[in-house]
mmCIF file of C-alpha atoms in Angstrom:
data_model
loop_
_atom_site.group_PDB
_atom_site.id
_atom_site.type_symbol
_atom_site.label_atom_id
_atom_site.label_comp_id
_atom_site.label_asym_id
_atom_site.label_seq_id
_atom_site.Cartn_x
_atom_site.Cartn_y
_atom_site.Cartn_z
ATOM 1 C CA MET Z 1 27.384 52.633 16.174
ATOM 2 C CA ARG Z 2 27.140 49.109 17.094
ATOM 3 C CA GLU Z 3 26.596 48.412 20.681
ATOM 4 C CA VAL Z 4 29.222 46.000 22.004
ATOM 5 C CA ILE Z 5 27.990 44.015 24.926
ATOM 6 C CA GLU Z 6 29.473 41.179 27.100
ATOM 7 C CA ILE Z 7 26.932 38.455 27.682
ATOM 8 C CA PRO Z 8 26.810 37.506 31.466
ATOM 9 C CA ALA Z 9 28.419 34.298 32.365
ATOM 10 C CA LYS Z 10 25.311 33.029 34.070
ATOM 11 C CA LEU Z 11 23.114 33.583 30.858
ATOM 12 C CA ILE Z 12 25.792 31.599 28.896
ATOM 13 C CA ARG Z 13 25.832 28.769 31.340
ATOM 14 C CA ASN Z 14 22.005 28.586 31.472
ATOM 15 C CA HIS Z 15 21.375 28.675 27.604
ATOM 16 C CA SER Z 16 24.597 27.494 25.826
ATOM 17 C CA ALA Z 17 23.062 24.059 25.413
ATOM 18 C CA THR Z 18 19.383 24.930 24.947
ATOM 19 C CA ALA Z 19 19.531 28.138 22.998
ATOM 20 C CA PRO Z 20 22.975 28.722 21.291
ATOM 21 C CA ALA Z 21 21.433 30.536 18.343
ATOM 22 C CA TRP Z 22 19.716 32.991 20.589
ATOM 23 C CA LEU Z 23 22.797 33.706 22.619
ATOM 24 C CA ASP Z 24 24.850 34.209 19.343
ATOM 25 C CA GLY Z 25 22.146 36.620 18.164
ATOM 26 C CA LEU Z 26 22.220 38.854 21.280
ATOM 27 C CA PRO Z 27 24.658 41.507 20.313
ATOM 28 C CA ALA Z 28 22.732 42.042 16.926
ATOM 29 C CA ALA Z 29 19.480 42.068 18.795
ATOM 30 C CA VAL Z 30 20.690 44.696 21.040
ATOM 31 C CA GLU Z 31 21.815 46.822 18.197
ATOM 32 C CA ARG Z 32 18.446 46.321 16.375
ATOM 33 C CA TYR Z 33 16.296 47.429 19.314
ATOM 34 C CA VAL Z 34 18.573 50.270 20.433
ATOM 35 C CA ASP Z 35 18.159 51.651 16.990
ATOM 36 C CA GLU Z 36 14.558 50.771 16.456
ATOM 37 C CA TRP Z 37 13.352 52.242 19.769
ATOM 38 C CA GLN Z 38 15.886 55.028 19.809
ATOM 39 C CA LEU Z 39 17.646 54.023 22.900
ATOM 40 C CA THR Z 40 21.066 54.830 24.458
ATOM 41 C CA VAL Z 41 22.709 52.171 26.556
ATOM 42 C CA SER Z 42 23.405 53.600 29.955
ATOM 43 C CA GLY Z 43 24.956 50.611 31.936
ATOM 44 C CA GLU Z 44 26.415 47.187 32.076
ATOM 45 C CA PRO Z 45 24.109 44.301 31.105
ATOM 46 C CA LEU Z 46 22.316 42.469 33.945
ATOM 47 C CA SER Z 47 21.154 38.805 33.822
ATOM 48 C CA GLY Z 48 18.214 36.935 35.083
ATOM 49 C CA GLU Z 49 18.053 33.207 34.872
ATOM 50 C CA ALA Z 50 16.721 33.432 31.355
ATOM 51 C CA SER Z 51 17.025 36.983 30.056
ATOM 52 C CA LEU Z 52 19.406 39.786 29.203
ATOM 53 C CA ILE Z 53 18.567 43.069 30.913
ATOM 54 C CA LEU Z 54 20.156 46.230 29.697
ATOM 55 C CA PRO Z 55 19.897 49.789 31.274
ATOM 56 C CA VAL Z 56 18.910 52.275 28.667
ATOM 57 C CA VAL Z 57 17.555 55.754 28.255
ATOM 58 C CA ARG Z 58 14.853 56.586 25.776
ATOM 59 C CA ARG Z 59 15.013 59.568 23.389
ATOM 60 C CA ASP Z 60 12.942 61.587 25.816
ATOM 61 C CA GLY Z 61 15.384 60.979 28.623
ATOM 62 C CA THR Z 62 13.323 58.403 30.393
ATOM 63 C CA ALA Z 63 15.361 55.655 32.118
ATOM 64 C CA ALA Z 64 14.259 52.099 31.024
ATOM 65 C CA MET Z 65 15.314 48.466 30.907
ATOM 66 C CA LEU Z 66 15.693 46.476 27.705
ATOM 67 C CA LYS Z 67 14.812 42.941 28.269
ATOM 68 C CA LEU Z 68 15.749 40.364 25.707
ATOM 69 C CA GLN Z 69 14.739 36.685 26.097
ATOM 70 C CA SER Z 70 14.175 33.543 23.966
ATOM 71 C CA VAL Z 71 10.649 32.955 22.742
ATOM 72 C CA ASN Z 72 8.961 30.146 24.709
ATOM 73 C CA GLU Z 73 5.794 29.537 26.582
ATOM 74 C CA GLU Z 74 6.945 31.668 29.635
ATOM 75 C CA SER Z 75 7.914 34.700 27.682
ATOM 76 C CA GLU Z 76 5.516 35.029 24.768
ATOM 77 C CA SER Z 77 2.642 36.260 27.006
ATOM 78 C CA GLU Z 78 4.621 38.336 29.455
ATOM 79 C CA ALA Z 79 3.765 41.718 27.794
ATOM 80 C CA LEU Z 80 0.016 40.761 27.566
ATOM 81 C CA ALA Z 81 -0.044 39.882 31.212
ATOM 82 C CA LEU Z 82 1.650 42.938 32.343
ATOM 83 C CA ARG Z 83 -0.835 45.135 30.397
ATOM 84 C CA THR Z 84 -3.691 43.209 31.787
ATOM 85 C CA TRP Z 85 -2.999 43.709 35.389
ATOM 86 C CA HIS Z 86 -3.595 47.026 37.061
ATOM 87 C CA HIS Z 87 -0.943 49.679 36.267
ATOM 88 C CA ASP Z 88 -0.251 50.198 39.986
ATOM 89 C CA ASP Z 89 0.810 46.638 40.660
ATOM 90 C CA VAL Z 90 3.288 45.773 37.919
ATOM 91 C CA VAL Z 91 6.241 47.016 35.987
ATOM 92 C CA GLU Z 92 4.879 49.086 32.838
ATOM 93 C CA VAL Z 93 5.614 47.795 29.388
ATOM 94 C CA LEU Z 94 6.873 50.754 27.304
ATOM 95 C CA GLU Z 95 7.569 48.849 23.972
ATOM 96 C CA ASP Z 96 7.424 45.118 22.960
ATOM 97 C CA ASP Z 97 8.056 42.969 20.075
ATOM 98 C CA PRO Z 98 5.708 39.931 20.142
ATOM 99 C CA GLU Z 99 7.690 38.032 17.564
ATOM 100 C CA THR Z 100 10.935 37.886 19.847
ATOM 101 C CA SER Z 101 9.372 38.530 23.228
ATOM 102 C CA THR Z 102 11.663 41.621 23.526
ATOM 103 C CA LEU Z 103 10.446 44.167 26.115
ATOM 104 C CA LEU Z 104 11.229 47.779 26.922
ATOM 105 C CA LEU Z 105 10.220 48.036 30.586
ATOM 106 C CA GLU Z 106 10.000 50.938 32.973
ATOM 107 C CA ARG Z 107 13.204 51.267 35.071
ATOM 108 C CA LEU Z 108 12.487 50.368 38.778
ATOM 109 C CA GLU Z 109 14.893 50.574 41.743
ATOM 110 C CA SER Z 110 17.281 47.628 42.407
ATOM 111 C CA ARG Z 111 15.766 47.120 45.861
ATOM 112 C CA SER Z 112 13.578 44.060 46.177
ATOM 113 C CA LEU Z 113 11.289 42.678 49.029
ATOM 114 C CA ASP Z 114 14.214 40.269 49.572
ATOM 115 C CA ASP Z 115 16.002 43.291 50.950
ATOM 116 C CA MET Z 116 13.496 44.194 53.538
ATOM 117 C CA PRO Z 117 14.723 43.266 56.865
ATOM 118 C CA ASP Z 118 11.556 42.140 58.313
ATOM 119 C CA HIS Z 119 10.617 38.956 56.479
ATOM 120 C CA VAL Z 120 7.143 38.701 57.958
ATOM 121 C CA GLU Z 121 6.354 42.333 56.730
ATOM 122 C CA ALA Z 122 7.817 41.305 53.239
ATOM 123 C CA THR Z 123 5.573 38.344 53.186
ATOM 124 C CA ARG Z 124 2.544 40.373 54.084
ATOM 125 C CA ILE Z 125 3.315 42.852 51.268
ATOM 126 C CA LEU Z 126 3.941 40.029 48.780
ATOM 127 C CA ALA Z 127 0.521 38.377 49.829
ATOM 128 C CA GLU Z 128 -1.326 41.667 49.463
ATOM 129 C CA LEU Z 129 0.061 42.076 45.925
ATOM 130 C CA LEU Z 130 -0.521 38.389 45.118
ATOM 131 C CA GLY Z 131 -4.247 38.935 46.056
ATOM 132 C CA ARG Z 132 -4.691 41.858 43.785
ATOM 133 C CA LEU Z 133 -2.825 40.219 40.823
ATOM 134 C CA SER Z 134 -4.742 36.940 41.087
ATOM 135 C CA ALA Z 135 -8.168 38.703 41.275
ATOM 136 C CA VAL Z 136 -7.814 39.507 37.611
ATOM 137 C CA PRO Z 137 -9.297 37.178 34.957
ATOM 138 C CA ALA Z 138 -6.799 35.765 32.545
ATOM 139 C CA PRO Z 139 -7.123 36.880 28.982
ATOM 140 C CA ALA Z 140 -7.481 34.554 26.090
ATOM 141 C CA GLY Z 141 -4.411 32.964 24.914
ATOM 142 C CA ILE Z 142 -2.690 32.344 28.254
ATOM 143 C CA ARG Z 143 -1.448 28.841 28.878
ATOM 144 C CA ARG Z 144 -3.668 27.094 31.509
ATOM 145 C CA LEU Z 145 -2.955 25.538 34.824
ATOM 146 C CA ALA Z 146 -5.072 22.627 33.786
ATOM 147 C CA ASP Z 147 -2.701 21.699 31.037
ATOM 148 C CA VAL Z 148 0.334 22.179 33.284
ATOM 149 C CA ALA Z 149 -1.141 19.955 35.969
ATOM 150 C CA ALA Z 150 -2.286 17.400 33.567
ATOM 151 C CA GLY Z 151 1.295 17.150 32.235
ATOM 152 C CA MET Z 152 2.542 16.585 35.814
ATOM 153 C CA LEU Z 153 0.144 13.691 36.319
ATOM 154 C CA GLU Z 154 1.346 12.257 32.882
ATOM 155 C CA ASP Z 155 4.986 12.564 34.084
ATOM 156 C CA ALA Z 156 4.593 11.193 37.456
ATOM 157 C CA PRO Z 157 4.476 7.394 36.781
ATOM 158 C CA ARG Z 158 7.782 7.627 34.770
ATOM 159 C CA LEU Z 159 9.702 9.968 37.139
ATOM 160 C CA ILE Z 160 8.495 8.903 40.597
ATOM 161 C CA PRO Z 161 10.220 5.413 40.378
ATOM 162 C CA ARG Z 162 13.481 7.150 40.086
ATOM 163 C CA LEU Z 163 13.195 8.280 43.688
ATOM 164 C CA VAL Z 164 15.205 5.820 45.646
ATOM 165 C CA ASP Z 165 13.490 6.193 49.121
ATOM 166 C CA PRO Z 166 10.139 4.407 49.411
ATOM 167 C CA ALA Z 167 8.911 6.876 51.843
ATOM 168 C CA GLU Z 168 9.705 9.782 49.360
ATOM 169 C CA ARG Z 169 7.885 7.743 46.516
ATOM 170 C CA ALA Z 170 4.869 7.320 48.803
ATOM 171 C CA LEU Z 171 4.884 11.056 49.712
ATOM 172 C CA THR Z 172 5.078 11.908 46.115
ATOM 173 C CA TRP Z 173 2.206 9.737 45.075
ATOM 174 C CA ARG Z 174 0.170 11.516 47.830
ATOM 175 C CA LEU Z 175 0.905 14.780 46.215
ATOM 176 C CA VAL Z 176 -0.239 13.246 42.834
ATOM 177 C CA ALA Z 177 -3.496 12.365 44.435
ATOM 178 C CA GLN Z 178 -4.218 15.927 45.762
ATOM 179 C CA VAL Z 179 -3.551 17.426 42.254
ATOM 180 C CA THR Z 180 -5.781 14.725 40.803
ATOM 181 C CA GLU Z 181 -8.623 15.704 43.024
ATOM 182 C CA LEU Z 182 -8.305 19.338 42.201
ATOM 183 C CA LEU Z 183 -7.661 19.059 38.367
ATOM 184 C CA PRO Z 184 -11.527 19.254 37.471
ATOM 185 C CA GLU Z 185 -11.502 22.849 38.895
ATOM 186 C CA PRO Z 186 -8.143 24.517 37.856
ATOM 187 C CA GLY Z 187 -9.386 28.193 37.939
ATOM 188 C CA ASP Z 188 -9.250 30.988 35.557
ATOM 189 C CA ARG Z 189 -7.427 33.961 37.144
ATOM 190 C CA LEU Z 190 -4.260 35.438 35.723
ATOM 191 C CA LEU Z 191 -1.438 34.062 37.648
ATOM 192 C CA HIS Z 192 2.176 35.281 37.947
ATOM 193 C CA TRP Z 193 3.525 31.787 38.663
ATOM 194 C CA ASP Z 194 6.888 33.129 40.045
ATOM 195 C CA LEU Z 195 5.875 35.832 42.552
ATOM 196 C CA HIS Z 196 8.612 35.594 45.094
ATOM 197 C CA TYR Z 197 10.566 38.238 46.899
ATOM 198 C CA TYR Z 198 13.236 39.024 44.313
ATOM 199 C CA ASN Z 199 10.514 39.583 41.765
ATOM 200 C CA VAL Z 200 8.838 42.434 43.640
ATOM 201 C CA LEU Z 201 10.863 45.635 43.227
ATOM 202 C CA ALA Z 202 10.669 49.138 44.823
ATOM 203 C CA ALA Z 203 9.522 52.000 42.629
ATOM 204 C CA LYS Z 204 8.830 55.735 42.711
ATOM 205 C CA ARG Z 205 5.328 55.837 41.602
ATOM 206 C CA GLN Z 206 4.276 52.785 43.956
ATOM 207 C CA PRO Z 207 6.121 51.266 46.768
ATOM 208 C CA TRP Z 208 6.375 47.826 45.248
ATOM 209 C CA LEU Z 209 5.743 46.461 41.817
ATOM 210 C CA ALA Z 210 5.890 42.895 40.400
ATOM 211 C CA ILE Z 211 8.177 41.939 37.643
ATOM 212 C CA ASP Z 212 9.029 39.019 35.401
ATOM 213 C CA PRO Z 213 5.772 36.992 35.291
ATOM 214 C CA LYS Z 214 5.463 33.495 33.721
ATOM 215 C CA PRO Z 215 1.722 33.911 32.963
ATOM 216 C CA LEU Z 216 -0.698 31.209 33.645
ATOM 217 C CA ALA Z 217 -4.573 30.848 33.880
ATOM 218 C CA GLY Z 218 -5.612 29.089 36.963
ATOM 219 C CA ASP Z 219 -6.413 28.809 40.747
ATOM 220 C CA PRO Z 220 -4.779 31.659 42.971
ATOM 221 C CA ALA Z 221 -3.793 28.927 45.393
ATOM 222 C CA PHE Z 222 -1.199 27.755 42.948
ATOM 223 C CA GLU Z 223 0.647 31.042 43.540
ATOM 224 C CA LEU Z 224 1.789 30.490 47.124
ATOM 225 C CA MET Z 225 4.749 28.241 47.090
ATOM 226 C CA PRO Z 226 7.378 30.640 45.808
ATOM 227 C CA ALA Z 227 6.685 32.868 48.790
ATOM 228 C CA VAL Z 228 6.755 30.044 51.166
ATOM 229 C CA TRP Z 229 10.158 28.619 50.455
ATOM 230 C CA ASN Z 230 12.155 31.758 49.358
ATOM 231 C CA ARG Z 231 13.898 33.809 52.129
ATOM 232 C CA TRP Z 232 14.590 30.240 53.580
ATOM 233 C CA ASP Z 233 17.260 31.474 55.948
ATOM 234 C CA ASP Z 234 14.843 33.767 57.676
ATOM 235 C CA LEU Z 235 12.698 30.670 58.451
ATOM 236 C CA VAL Z 236 15.651 28.788 59.711
ATOM 237 C CA ALA Z 237 16.749 31.679 61.992
ATOM 238 C CA THR Z 238 13.538 31.574 63.824
ATOM 239 C CA GLY Z 239 14.640 28.245 65.494
ATOM 240 C CA ASP Z 240 11.535 26.387 64.756
ATOM 241 C CA LEU Z 241 11.461 25.788 61.071
ATOM 242 C CA SER Z 242 8.263 23.817 60.738
ATOM 243 C CA ARG Z 243 6.342 26.436 62.655
ATOM 244 C CA ALA Z 244 7.850 29.245 60.676
ATOM 245 C CA ILE Z 245 6.699 27.562 57.348
ATOM 246 C CA ARG Z 246 3.193 27.227 58.679
ATOM 247 C CA ASP Z 247 3.090 30.740 60.117
ATOM 248 C CA ARG Z 248 4.162 32.043 56.747
ATOM 249 C CA PHE Z 249 1.639 29.897 54.951
ATOM 250 C CA ASP Z 250 -1.026 30.955 57.298
ATOM 251 C CA LEU Z 251 -0.263 34.627 56.983
ATOM 252 C CA MET Z 252 -0.603 34.377 53.180
ATOM 253 C CA LEU Z 253 -3.943 32.693 53.687
ATOM 254 C CA ASP Z 254 -5.047 35.410 56.014
ATOM 255 C CA VAL Z 255 -4.169 38.189 53.648
ATOM 256 C CA THR Z 256 -5.274 36.721 50.436
ATOM 257 C CA GLY Z 257 -8.457 34.881 51.697
ATOM 258 C CA ILE Z 258 -7.525 31.867 49.750
ATOM 259 C CA ALA Z 259 -9.246 28.620 51.046
ATOM 260 C CA ARG Z 260 -7.183 26.377 53.019
ATOM 261 C CA ASP Z 261 -8.093 23.196 51.372
ATOM 262 C CA ARG Z 262 -7.285 24.568 47.851
ATOM 263 C CA ALA Z 263 -4.118 26.270 49.187
ATOM 264 C CA LEU Z 264 -2.925 22.960 50.518
ATOM 265 C CA GLY Z 265 -3.934 21.029 47.323
ATOM 266 C CA TRP Z 266 -2.349 23.366 44.840
ATOM 267 C CA THR Z 267 0.721 23.796 47.055
ATOM 268 C CA ALA Z 268 1.038 20.223 46.801
ATOM 269 C CA GLY Z 269 0.951 20.653 42.999
ATOM 270 C CA ARG Z 270 3.916 23.082 43.202
ATOM 271 C CA ILE Z 271 5.927 20.792 45.453
ATOM 272 C CA LEU Z 272 5.170 17.917 42.999
ATOM 273 C CA GLN Z 273 6.246 20.041 40.039
ATOM 274 C CA ASN Z 274 9.539 20.844 41.653
ATOM 275 C CA ILE Z 275 10.016 17.124 42.523
ATOM 276 C CA LEU Z 276 9.401 15.964 39.004
ATOM 277 C CA TRP Z 277 11.648 18.824 37.576
ATOM 278 C CA PHE Z 278 14.512 17.892 39.639
ATOM 279 C CA THR Z 279 13.994 14.096 39.225
ATOM 280 C CA GLU Z 280 13.901 14.708 35.340
ATOM 281 C CA ASP Z 281 17.342 16.363 35.799
ATOM 282 C CA GLY Z 282 18.738 13.387 37.514
ATOM 283 C CA ASP Z 283 18.019 13.763 41.279
ATOM 284 C CA THR Z 284 17.038 10.489 43.176
ATOM 285 C CA ARG Z 285 16.004 12.158 46.345
ATOM 286 C CA ILE Z 286 13.588 14.943 47.157
ATOM 287 C CA GLU Z 287 15.406 18.235 47.802
ATOM 288 C CA ASP Z 288 15.715 18.904 51.478
ATOM 289 C CA GLU Z 289 13.651 22.153 51.501
ATOM 290 C CA LEU Z 290 10.829 20.642 49.504
ATOM 291 C CA ALA Z 291 10.768 17.644 51.997
ATOM 292 C CA VAL Z 292 10.624 20.011 55.012
ATOM 293 C CA VAL Z 293 7.792 22.175 53.504
ATOM 294 C CA ALA Z 294 5.822 19.012 52.846
ATOM 295 C CA ASP Z 295 6.450 17.742 56.401
ATOM 296 C CA ALA Z 296 5.401 21.038 57.949
ATOM 297 C CA LEU Z 297 2.237 21.344 55.899
ATOM 298 C CA TYR Z 298 0.991 17.793 55.467
ATOM 299 C CA ARG Z 299 2.236 15.865 58.441
#
């Protein structure tokens, strides 16, 4: 029997222009993997920014999640990375199809670190997990931070002039200089690249497990920024935003042992990356949160 699914509106919005064929093929893809992996659909489809997640049950009664996503640099090495990290730190891959980047994943709880009331303790837990993940050498075939950073430096002269504020252009060039200095030693650890509070879920076999990596081979210092500027409202609520940003940053360094100079340098790279992404999309000012983080860490 053909599984009829309703594609979430967010997924349609995010991919209608960039991957219309993939969207059109999702119902058939669900049918294919439900049949091939002997699954029963057990709930309504969920949607991340770039994937369709479908609750399913395996033939043996095990609850799982079927993840369908378009094939790209971010998705093609996800299964490899999850199988390279220690089983106690990440969601388990039960089945995968490398040709389509389709995954059958262990079913975790819906509660994430974003739901933990104490944002400081949530940051500590995330930093401990980050430290364990980034201690693992990257396997062959993972894209490299060296190439990503080199691409930033190549794009910078074209995009930075689009910023209308001279002070913001000057700041962005300073970020470019920091990345340029670090580029000869980009690192070789297996990085998650998107390790923020929503991407750490509660589980039964371990308290917290990482999901949804965008694997990268590089320096662990490149991993800090997602934790720094997520749960932003918690930082604002402290009444001293700049101090709260620095305190969170310092906590992550204390827990992970990442050297401060490299942490500041590669966090500059993450800020630069976001500025360039947003500018490419038409922004002519640096996003407020990025500007505040830069001011807190580099003033």
